[in-house]
Amino acid sequence: MKEFDPKIVAFCCNWCSYAGADLAGVSRMQYPPNVRIIKVMCSGRIDPLFVLMSFLEGADAVLVTGCHIGDCHYIDANHKTKNRFEFLKEMIAELGIGEERLRLEWISATEGEKFADMVKETVEKIKKMGPSPLSPKVMQ
Amino acid sequence: MSLENIVNETKAYYCLECGKCTGSCPISRVNKGYSPRLTVEKALLGFDKELLADGGIWSCMTCNLCKDRCPSNVDYTKFIRYARAEALKTGYTGNCTHGGVLSSLMRIMGNPNLKQDRLGWVSDNLKISEKGDILYFTGCLPYFETLFKDIGVNSLDIARSTVKILNRIGIKPVVMPDERCCGHDLFWTGDLENFEKIAKLNVGLIRGTGAKKVIFSCPECYRTFKQDYSEYVDMDFELVHISEFLAEKIDEGKIDFGSLEEDVTYQDPCRLGRHLGVYDPPRKVISSIQGIGLIEMEHSRERSICCGTSTWTNCDRFSEQIQKERLKEAKAAADTLITACPKCQIHLSCAMKSKTPIDEVKIKDFSVLVASAMGLGDDP
């Protein structure tokens, strides 16, 4: 049987974490190709709906990333991300999707290594956990 | 279903253009741009595209006030429901409040592989069982608690109180760890495919517990099971709302109330009142509590006004205006408003937190009031 290949959606903000991911790329740091990056202008733009829809469409994990608290390009929008993340995490746990499948990380534009490490860790963890209950792989 | 079929199905061709619907509609009163009569007229005159593209069909609260008053018996509520299903197929949707989170939750729950972890609220003093005759269907309460605790609404208190009341009368209800949302909002926003999945899952799960009677604390779940599930699945159990169940137990003399010195007024949820005709049981239970004065609002029973928005769609300034007028009416009657629907509680509490403040009205759920009258309120 083919090894389970998780699909991971990562939301990155234009000013910090996307630049961080870019740095990981141009510095040729190796990380698994399971992550699909979606660029948003700010982590405050990440509607809880985006996360739920990703799971509904079969993502095995969702990563929410943004600027460090205090560094937000839009002053305090990532505080909103944090609040939303807290209730989303609670909801994902209640739904039985597994709260480990949702992760919030603050990554600055200089932290390419942190981004690569985060992806590596998540892929390892999700491979151990197996596919999400909503994944089409489970449905078949 | 084409619009022509919708007109035939709901007997909209009987419309006399008398305008009673628009005159009664709580939304038309605050939003002059919305008119049930005009909506029906559009369908009758063949303006199909305009009707489906019109945001108005998503504003309707489906509260049944116009349907009750229509001299030609046009089922406007059903008309709206079919029109929404049709509009959804064409690609139109309403503006989903809360970013569509709640409707996505329901769609996620339609997946049969999901193993939920939703019994975190059942503390040690609550006695529940896995199999038995009587089942308590909690509905969306655990999710409401997570979403709405920031506006000070603790929806799970309703679930805890209901279980406590049932425990006191010697019942250990079955509470399912994996029940789905009833699908009410999907049904009313036209997503019938996911609704059917949920209906079949829920009925299968209930059958698995061997329950003969299912008790609801949410009127929406109650209505959906009672009137809408039968189109999709066969059910072989009895359905009852907690207020009806308690009214029966009072007749049998099985309930002892302590006294509670308080004046309250009661909000008829549209699903429980006009949709199902349950007006008296909750009033009977509330007035059997010693010391309580039940004062009716200006609009009550059949004339009751809805909580401003439904199915988490198109909540706007007009909804807020309806909610505030309702709260003013409640304040004129009593300081505490009792409602039997968790959504009324959420919507009205939200209106109280708005930027233009109004007089504080305490909003309590029916089960929570009954539990505190039975002396069960304080322990967590």
Coordinates of C-alpha atoms in Angstrom, one line a residue:
Chain A
M1 CA 0.0 0.0 0.0
K2 CA 1.1 3.5 -0.7
E3 CA 2.3 5.5 2.3
F4 CA -0.2 8.1 3.6
D5 CA 0.6 11.4 2.1
P6 CA -1.1 14.1 4.1
K7 CA -2.6 17.3 2.5
I8 CA -1.9 20.3 4.6
V9 CA -3.2 23.8 4.1
A10 CA -1.1 26.7 5.4
F11 CA -2.4 30.3 5.5
C12 CA 0.4 32.8 5.5
C13 CA 0.3 36.5 5.8
N14 CA 1.9 38.7 3.2
W15 CA 4.2 40.6 5.5
C16 CA 5.8 38.0 7.8
S17 CA 5.0 34.4 7.5
Y18 CA 4.8 34.3 3.7
A19 CA 8.2 36.1 3.6
G20 CA 9.4 33.5 6.1
A21 CA 8.3 30.7 3.8
D22 CA 10.0 32.5 1.0
L23 CA 13.2 32.7 3.0
A24 CA 13.0 29.0 3.7
G25 CA 12.8 28.5 -0.1
V26 CA 15.6 30.8 -1.2
S27 CA 17.9 29.5 1.5
R28 CA 17.2 26.0 0.2
M29 CA 16.0 24.5 3.4
Q30 CA 14.5 21.1 2.9
Y31 CA 10.9 20.5 4.0
P32 CA 8.2 18.1 2.9
P33 CA 6.1 19.1 -0.1
N34 CA 2.8 18.3 1.6
V35 CA 2.0 21.8 2.5
R36 CA -0.2 24.1 0.2
I37 CA 0.4 27.7 1.0
I38 CA -2.4 30.3 0.6
K39 CA -1.3 33.9 0.9
V40 CA -3.5 36.4 2.6
M41 CA -2.8 40.0 3.3
C42 CA -3.0 39.5 7.0
S43 CA -3.6 36.7 9.4
G44 CA -6.6 38.7 10.6
R45 CA -8.2 38.0 7.2
I46 CA -8.3 34.3 8.0
D47 CA -12.0 33.8 8.6
P48 CA -12.9 30.8 10.8
L49 CA -14.9 29.7 7.7
F50 CA -11.6 29.3 5.7
V51 CA -10.3 26.8 8.2
L52 CA -13.6 24.9 8.4
M53 CA -13.9 24.8 4.7
S54 CA -10.4 23.4 4.4
F55 CA -11.3 20.5 6.7
L56 CA -14.6 20.1 4.9
E57 CA -12.8 19.8 1.6
G58 CA -10.5 17.1 3.0
A59 CA -7.4 18.8 4.4
D60 CA -5.6 16.7 7.0
A61 CA -4.2 19.7 8.9
V62 CA -4.5 23.5 8.7
L63 CA -1.7 25.8 9.7
V64 CA -2.6 29.4 10.6
T65 CA 0.5 31.7 10.6
G66 CA 1.1 35.4 11.0
C67 CA 3.3 38.1 12.3
H68 CA 4.4 38.0 16.0
I69 CA 2.0 39.7 18.4
G70 CA 3.0 43.4 18.4
D71 CA 4.6 43.2 14.9
C72 CA 1.4 43.1 12.8
H73 CA 1.5 45.3 9.7
Y74 CA -2.1 46.3 10.5
I75 CA -1.3 47.2 14.1
D76 CA -3.5 44.7 16.1
A77 CA -5.2 42.4 13.6
N78 CA -3.4 39.3 14.7
H79 CA -5.0 39.7 18.2
K80 CA -8.2 38.9 16.4
T81 CA -6.6 35.9 14.8
K82 CA -5.6 34.7 18.2
N83 CA -9.2 35.1 19.6
R84 CA -10.7 33.3 16.6
F85 CA -8.1 30.6 16.8
E86 CA -9.0 29.8 20.5
F87 CA -12.7 29.2 19.8
L88 CA -11.9 27.3 16.5
K89 CA -9.6 25.0 18.4
E90 CA -12.3 24.3 20.9
M91 CA -14.8 23.6 18.1
I92 CA -12.5 21.3 16.2
A93 CA -12.0 19.3 19.3
E94 CA -15.8 19.0 19.9
L95 CA -16.3 18.0 16.3
G96 CA -13.8 15.2 16.8
I97 CA -11.5 16.2 14.0
G98 CA -8.7 16.4 16.5
E99 CA -7.3 19.7 17.8
E100 CA -3.8 18.7 16.9
R101 CA -4.8 19.1 13.3
L102 CA -5.1 22.9 13.7
R103 CA -2.0 24.9 14.6
L104 CA -1.2 28.5 15.1
E105 CA 2.3 29.8 14.7
W106 CA 3.8 33.3 14.7
I107 CA 6.6 33.4 12.1
S108 CA 8.5 36.6 11.2
A109 CA 10.1 37.2 7.8
T110 CA 13.5 36.2 9.2
E111 CA 12.4 32.9 10.6
G112 CA 12.7 30.7 7.5
E113 CA 14.1 27.8 9.6
K114 CA 11.1 28.0 12.0
F115 CA 8.7 27.7 9.0
A116 CA 10.6 24.6 7.6
D117 CA 10.7 23.0 11.1
M118 CA 7.0 23.7 11.7
V119 CA 6.1 22.0 8.4
K120 CA 8.4 19.0 9.1
E121 CA 7.0 18.5 12.6
T122 CA 3.4 18.8 11.4
V123 CA 3.8 16.3 8.6
E124 CA 5.4 13.8 10.9
K125 CA 2.6 14.2 13.5
I126 CA -0.1 13.9 10.9
K127 CA 1.5 10.9 9.3
K128 CA 1.3 9.2 12.7
M129 CA -2.3 10.3 13.3
G130 CA -3.5 9.2 9.9
P131 CA -6.0 11.0 7.6
S132 CA -8.6 13.3 8.9
P133 CA -12.1 11.7 9.4
L134 CA -13.4 14.1 6.7
S135 CA -10.7 13.2 4.2
P136 CA -12.0 11.6 1.0
K137 CA -9.4 8.8 1.6
V138 CA -11.4 7.7 4.6
M139 CA -14.7 7.9 2.7
Q140 CA -13.6 5.4 0.1
Chain B
M1 CA -38.6 22.6 -8.7
S2 CA -39.4 25.3 -11.2
L3 CA -41.0 28.5 -9.9
E4 CA -44.3 27.4 -11.6
N5 CA -44.3 24.2 -9.6
I6 CA -43.5 26.2 -6.5
V7 CA -46.6 28.4 -7.1
N8 CA -48.7 25.3 -7.6
E9 CA -47.3 23.5 -4.6
T10 CA -47.9 26.4 -2.2
K11 CA -51.2 27.5 -3.8
A12 CA -49.7 30.9 -4.3
Y13 CA -52.1 31.4 -7.3
Y14 CA -54.9 32.0 -4.7
C15 CA -53.2 35.3 -3.8
L16 CA -55.7 38.1 -3.7
E17 CA -53.1 40.8 -3.4
C18 CA -54.7 42.0 -0.3
G19 CA -51.4 42.7 1.4
K20 CA -52.2 41.2 4.8
C21 CA -48.9 39.4 4.7
T22 CA -46.9 42.6 4.1
G23 CA -49.0 44.4 6.8
S24 CA -48.3 41.7 9.3
C25 CA -44.6 41.0 8.4
P26 CA -42.3 42.1 11.2
I27 CA -39.6 42.7 8.6
S28 CA -41.7 44.9 6.3
R29 CA -42.5 47.0 9.3
V30 CA -38.9 48.1 9.7
N31 CA -37.6 47.5 6.1
K32 CA -39.8 49.2 3.6
G33 CA -38.0 47.4 0.8
Y34 CA -39.2 44.0 1.8
S35 CA -42.7 42.8 0.9
P36 CA -44.0 39.2 0.9
R37 CA -46.8 40.3 -1.3
L38 CA -44.4 41.6 -3.9
T39 CA -42.3 38.4 -3.7
V40 CA -45.4 36.3 -4.4
E41 CA -46.5 38.7 -7.2
K42 CA -43.1 38.4 -8.9
A43 CA -43.5 34.6 -9.0
L44 CA -47.1 34.8 -10.3
L45 CA -46.2 37.3 -13.1
G46 CA -43.2 35.2 -14.2
F47 CA -40.3 37.4 -13.0
D48 CA -38.4 34.2 -12.1
K49 CA -34.9 35.6 -12.4
E50 CA -35.6 38.8 -10.5
L51 CA -37.2 36.8 -7.7
L52 CA -34.3 34.3 -7.2
A53 CA -31.7 37.0 -7.4
D54 CA -33.5 39.2 -4.9
G55 CA -31.8 39.2 -1.5
G56 CA -35.3 39.5 0.1
I57 CA -36.1 35.8 0.0
W58 CA -33.2 35.3 2.4
S59 CA -34.4 38.0 4.8
C60 CA -37.7 36.1 5.7
M61 CA -37.6 34.7 9.2
T62 CA -40.1 32.0 8.2
C63 CA -42.0 32.9 11.3
N64 CA -45.4 31.9 9.9
L65 CA -47.1 35.1 10.9
C66 CA -48.2 35.8 7.3
K67 CA -49.1 32.2 6.6
D68 CA -51.4 32.2 9.7
R69 CA -53.2 35.4 8.6
C70 CA -53.4 34.8 4.8
P71 CA -57.1 34.7 3.9
S72 CA -56.3 32.5 0.8
N73 CA -54.1 30.0 2.7
V74 CA -51.0 30.7 0.7
D75 CA -48.1 28.9 2.4
Y76 CA -45.6 31.7 2.2
T77 CA -43.1 30.0 4.5
K78 CA -43.0 26.9 2.2
F79 CA -42.8 29.2 -0.8
I80 CA -39.7 30.9 0.6
R81 CA -38.1 27.5 1.5
Y82 CA -38.6 26.2 -2.1
A83 CA -37.5 29.4 -3.6
R84 CA -34.3 29.3 -1.6
A85 CA -33.5 25.8 -2.7
E86 CA -34.0 26.9 -6.3
A87 CA -31.9 30.1 -5.8
L88 CA -29.1 28.0 -4.3
K89 CA -29.1 25.8 -7.4
T90 CA -28.7 29.0 -9.5
G91 CA -25.8 30.0 -7.3
Y92 CA -27.4 32.6 -5.0
T93 CA -27.1 32.5 -1.3
G94 CA -28.0 34.7 1.6
N95 CA -25.5 36.6 3.6
C96 CA -24.4 34.1 6.2
T97 CA -24.0 35.6 9.6
H98 CA -21.0 34.4 11.6
G99 CA -19.2 33.8 8.3
G100 CA -21.1 30.7 7.5
V101 CA -19.3 28.9 10.3
L102 CA -22.5 27.4 11.6
S103 CA -23.6 26.0 8.3
S104 CA -20.2 24.6 7.6
L105 CA -20.4 22.9 11.0
M106 CA -23.6 21.2 9.9
R107 CA -22.1 20.1 6.6
I108 CA -19.1 18.7 8.4
M109 CA -21.5 16.8 10.7
G110 CA -23.1 15.2 7.6
N111 CA -20.0 13.0 7.3
P112 CA -20.7 9.5 8.8
N113 CA -17.0 9.0 9.8
L114 CA -16.9 11.8 12.3
K115 CA -16.6 10.8 15.9
Q116 CA -17.5 13.8 17.9
D117 CA -16.3 14.7 21.4
R118 CA -19.4 16.6 22.5
L119 CA -20.1 15.4 26.0
G120 CA -17.5 17.5 27.8
W121 CA -20.4 19.3 29.6
V122 CA -21.7 16.2 31.4
S123 CA -20.4 16.6 34.9
D124 CA -20.4 13.9 37.6
N125 CA -23.6 15.0 39.2
L126 CA -25.5 14.6 36.0
K127 CA -26.8 11.0 35.4
I128 CA -27.0 9.9 31.9
S129 CA -27.1 6.5 30.3
E130 CA -26.1 4.9 27.0
K131 CA -29.3 2.9 26.3
G132 CA -32.8 3.4 27.6
D133 CA -36.4 4.4 26.8
I134 CA -36.0 8.2 27.1
L135 CA -33.5 10.1 25.1
Y136 CA -32.6 13.8 25.4
F137 CA -31.5 15.4 22.1
T138 CA -29.2 18.3 22.9
G139 CA -28.8 19.7 19.4
C140 CA -26.2 22.4 18.7
L141 CA -25.9 23.5 22.3
P142 CA -22.2 22.6 22.8
Y143 CA -21.3 24.5 19.7
F144 CA -23.4 27.5 20.6
E145 CA -21.6 27.6 24.0
T146 CA -18.2 27.8 22.2
L147 CA -19.3 30.5 19.7
F148 CA -21.5 32.7 21.9
K149 CA -20.0 32.7 25.4
D150 CA -18.4 36.1 24.5
I151 CA -21.8 37.7 24.5
G152 CA -22.6 36.1 27.9
V153 CA -24.9 33.3 26.7
N154 CA -24.1 29.9 28.2
S155 CA -26.2 27.7 26.1
L156 CA -25.0 24.5 27.8
D157 CA -26.8 25.6 31.0
I158 CA -29.9 24.6 29.1
A159 CA -28.6 21.1 28.5
R160 CA -27.4 20.8 32.2
S161 CA -30.7 22.0 33.6
T162 CA -32.7 19.7 31.4
V163 CA -30.7 16.7 32.5
K164 CA -31.0 17.8 36.2
I165 CA -34.8 18.1 35.9
L166 CA -35.1 14.7 34.3
N167 CA -32.8 13.2 37.0
R168 CA -35.0 14.7 39.7
I169 CA -38.1 13.0 38.3
G170 CA -36.2 9.7 38.3
I171 CA -35.2 9.5 34.7
K172 CA -31.6 8.8 33.5
P173 CA -31.9 10.1 29.9
V174 CA -29.8 8.7 27.1
V175 CA -27.5 11.5 25.7
M176 CA -25.8 10.5 22.5
P177 CA -22.1 11.2 22.2
D178 CA -22.3 11.4 18.5
E179 CA -25.6 12.9 17.6
R180 CA -25.6 15.4 14.7
C181 CA -27.2 18.8 14.5
C182 CA -30.8 18.4 13.4
G183 CA -30.1 20.1 10.1
H184 CA -32.8 22.7 10.5
D185 CA -30.7 25.5 9.0
L186 CA -29.6 23.5 6.0
F187 CA -33.2 22.6 5.4
W188 CA -34.4 26.2 5.5
T189 CA -31.5 27.5 3.4
G190 CA -32.2 25.0 0.6
D191 CA -29.3 22.5 1.1
L192 CA -31.4 19.4 1.0
E193 CA -28.7 17.0 0.1
N194 CA -26.8 17.5 3.3
F195 CA -30.0 17.7 5.3
E196 CA -31.0 14.2 4.1
K197 CA -27.6 12.8 5.2
I198 CA -27.9 14.3 8.6
A199 CA -31.6 13.1 9.0
K200 CA -30.6 9.6 8.2
L201 CA -27.6 9.6 10.5
N202 CA -29.6 11.0 13.4
V203 CA -32.5 8.6 13.1
G204 CA -30.1 5.7 12.8
L205 CA -28.2 6.8 15.9
I206 CA -31.5 7.2 17.9
R207 CA -32.7 3.7 16.8
G208 CA -29.3 2.3 18.0
T209 CA -30.1 3.5 21.6
G210 CA -33.5 1.8 21.7
A211 CA -35.2 5.0 22.7
K212 CA -39.0 5.2 22.6
K213 CA -39.4 8.8 23.5
V214 CA -37.1 11.7 22.4
I215 CA -37.2 14.9 24.5
F216 CA -36.1 18.2 22.9
S217 CA -35.1 21.5 24.6
C218 CA -34.8 23.3 21.3
P219 CA -38.0 24.0 19.3
E220 CA -36.1 24.0 16.0
C221 CA -34.9 20.4 16.5
Y222 CA -38.4 19.5 17.6
R223 CA -40.0 21.0 14.5
T224 CA -37.5 19.5 12.2
F225 CA -37.9 16.0 13.6
K226 CA -41.7 16.2 13.8
Q227 CA -42.5 17.7 10.4
D228 CA -39.5 17.5 8.1
Y229 CA -37.7 14.3 8.8
S230 CA -40.7 12.2 7.8
E231 CA -40.2 13.1 4.1
Y232 CA -36.8 11.4 4.2
V233 CA -36.9 8.7 6.9
D234 CA -39.3 6.6 8.9
M235 CA -39.3 7.1 12.6
D236 CA -40.7 4.8 15.3
F237 CA -40.3 6.9 18.4
E238 CA -42.4 9.5 20.1
L239 CA -41.2 13.2 20.0
V240 CA -41.9 15.6 22.8
H241 CA -40.7 19.1 23.8
I242 CA -39.5 19.5 27.4
S243 CA -42.3 21.9 28.2
E244 CA -45.0 19.4 27.1
F245 CA -43.2 16.6 29.0
L246 CA -43.1 18.6 32.2
A247 CA -46.7 19.8 31.8
E248 CA -47.7 16.1 31.7
K249 CA -45.6 15.3 34.8
I250 CA -47.2 18.2 36.7
D251 CA -50.6 16.7 36.0
E252 CA -49.4 13.4 37.3
G253 CA -48.1 15.2 40.5
K254 CA -44.5 14.2 40.0
I255 CA -43.0 17.6 40.3
D256 CA -42.4 19.7 43.4
F257 CA -41.6 23.3 42.8
G258 CA -40.0 25.5 45.4
S259 CA -41.0 29.1 45.3
L260 CA -39.4 31.8 43.2
E261 CA -40.4 35.4 43.8
E262 CA -40.1 36.9 40.3
D263 CA -42.2 38.5 37.6
V264 CA -41.5 37.0 34.2
T265 CA -42.8 37.2 30.7
Y266 CA -42.7 34.5 28.0
Q267 CA -41.5 34.8 24.4
D268 CA -43.1 32.3 22.1
P269 CA -40.5 30.9 19.8
C270 CA -41.9 30.8 16.3
R271 CA -41.0 27.1 15.8
L272 CA -42.8 26.1 19.0
G273 CA -45.7 28.4 18.8
R274 CA -47.0 29.1 15.3
H275 CA -45.2 26.2 13.6
L276 CA -46.3 23.5 16.1
G277 CA -49.1 25.1 18.1
V278 CA -47.5 24.6 21.5
Y279 CA -48.6 27.6 23.5
D280 CA -50.1 26.4 26.7
P281 CA -47.6 23.7 28.1
P282 CA -44.8 26.2 28.8
R283 CA -47.2 28.7 30.3
K284 CA -48.7 26.0 32.4
V285 CA -45.3 24.9 33.8
I286 CA -44.2 28.5 34.5
S287 CA -47.4 29.4 36.3
S288 CA -47.3 26.3 38.5
I289 CA -44.1 27.7 40.1
Q290 CA -45.2 29.3 43.4
G291 CA -44.5 33.0 43.6
I292 CA -44.0 33.6 40.0
G293 CA -46.1 36.1 38.1
L294 CA -46.4 35.4 34.4
I295 CA -47.2 38.6 32.6
E296 CA -48.0 38.5 28.9
M297 CA -46.4 40.9 26.5
E298 CA -48.4 43.1 24.1
H299 CA -47.8 40.6 21.3
S300 CA -48.0 37.0 22.6
R301 CA -49.1 33.6 21.6
E302 CA -50.3 33.6 17.9
R303 CA -49.4 37.3 17.6
S304 CA -45.9 36.9 19.0
I305 CA -43.0 38.6 17.3
C306 CA -40.0 36.7 16.3
C307 CA -36.4 37.2 17.6
G308 CA -35.3 39.0 14.4
T309 CA -33.4 36.5 12.4
S310 CA -33.4 32.9 11.5
T311 CA -31.1 30.2 10.1
W312 CA -28.1 32.5 10.7
T313 CA -28.8 34.3 7.5
N314 CA -29.2 38.0 6.7
C315 CA -28.8 39.4 10.2
D316 CA -28.8 43.2 9.6
R317 CA -29.9 46.5 11.1
F318 CA -33.5 45.6 10.6
S319 CA -33.1 42.4 12.6
E320 CA -31.6 44.6 15.4
Q321 CA -34.5 46.9 15.2
I322 CA -37.0 44.1 15.5
Q323 CA -35.1 42.6 18.5
K324 CA -34.9 46.0 20.3
E325 CA -38.6 46.6 19.9
R326 CA -39.3 43.1 21.2
L327 CA -37.0 43.7 24.2
K328 CA -38.8 47.0 24.9
E329 CA -42.1 45.2 24.9
A330 CA -40.7 42.6 27.3
K331 CA -39.3 45.3 29.6
A332 CA -42.8 46.9 29.8
A333 CA -44.2 43.6 31.0
A334 CA -41.5 42.3 33.4
D335 CA -37.8 42.4 34.1
T336 CA -37.1 38.8 33.1
L337 CA -37.9 37.3 29.7
I338 CA -38.3 33.5 29.5
T339 CA -37.7 31.9 26.2
A340 CA -37.8 28.2 25.2
C341 CA -35.4 28.5 22.3
P342 CA -31.6 28.8 22.6
K343 CA -31.5 30.9 19.4
C344 CA -34.0 33.5 20.7
Q345 CA -31.8 33.8 23.8
I346 CA -28.7 34.3 21.6
H347 CA -30.3 36.8 19.3
L348 CA -31.9 38.9 22.0
S349 CA -28.8 38.9 24.2
C350 CA -26.8 40.0 21.2
A351 CA -29.2 42.9 20.6
M352 CA -28.7 44.0 24.2
K353 CA -25.0 44.3 23.6
S354 CA -25.4 46.6 20.6
K355 CA -23.8 50.1 20.5
T356 CA -27.0 52.0 21.3
P357 CA -27.9 50.7 24.7
I358 CA -31.4 49.8 25.9
D359 CA -32.9 48.9 29.2
E360 CA -31.5 45.7 30.6
V361 CA -33.8 42.7 30.4
K362 CA -32.7 39.4 32.0
I363 CA -33.1 36.7 29.4
K364 CA -33.4 33.2 30.8
D365 CA -34.1 29.9 29.2
F366 CA -37.2 27.9 30.1
S367 CA -35.3 24.8 31.4
V368 CA -32.9 27.0 33.4
L369 CA -35.9 28.7 35.1
V370 CA -37.6 25.4 35.9
A371 CA -34.4 23.9 37.3
S372 CA -33.8 26.8 39.6
A373 CA -37.5 26.6 40.8
M374 CA -36.9 23.0 41.6
G375 CA -33.8 24.0 43.7
L376 CA -31.4 22.5 41.2
G377 CA -29.9 25.8 39.9
D378 CA -26.8 26.3 42.0
D379 CA -24.6 23.3 41.7
P380 CA -22.5 23.2 38.5

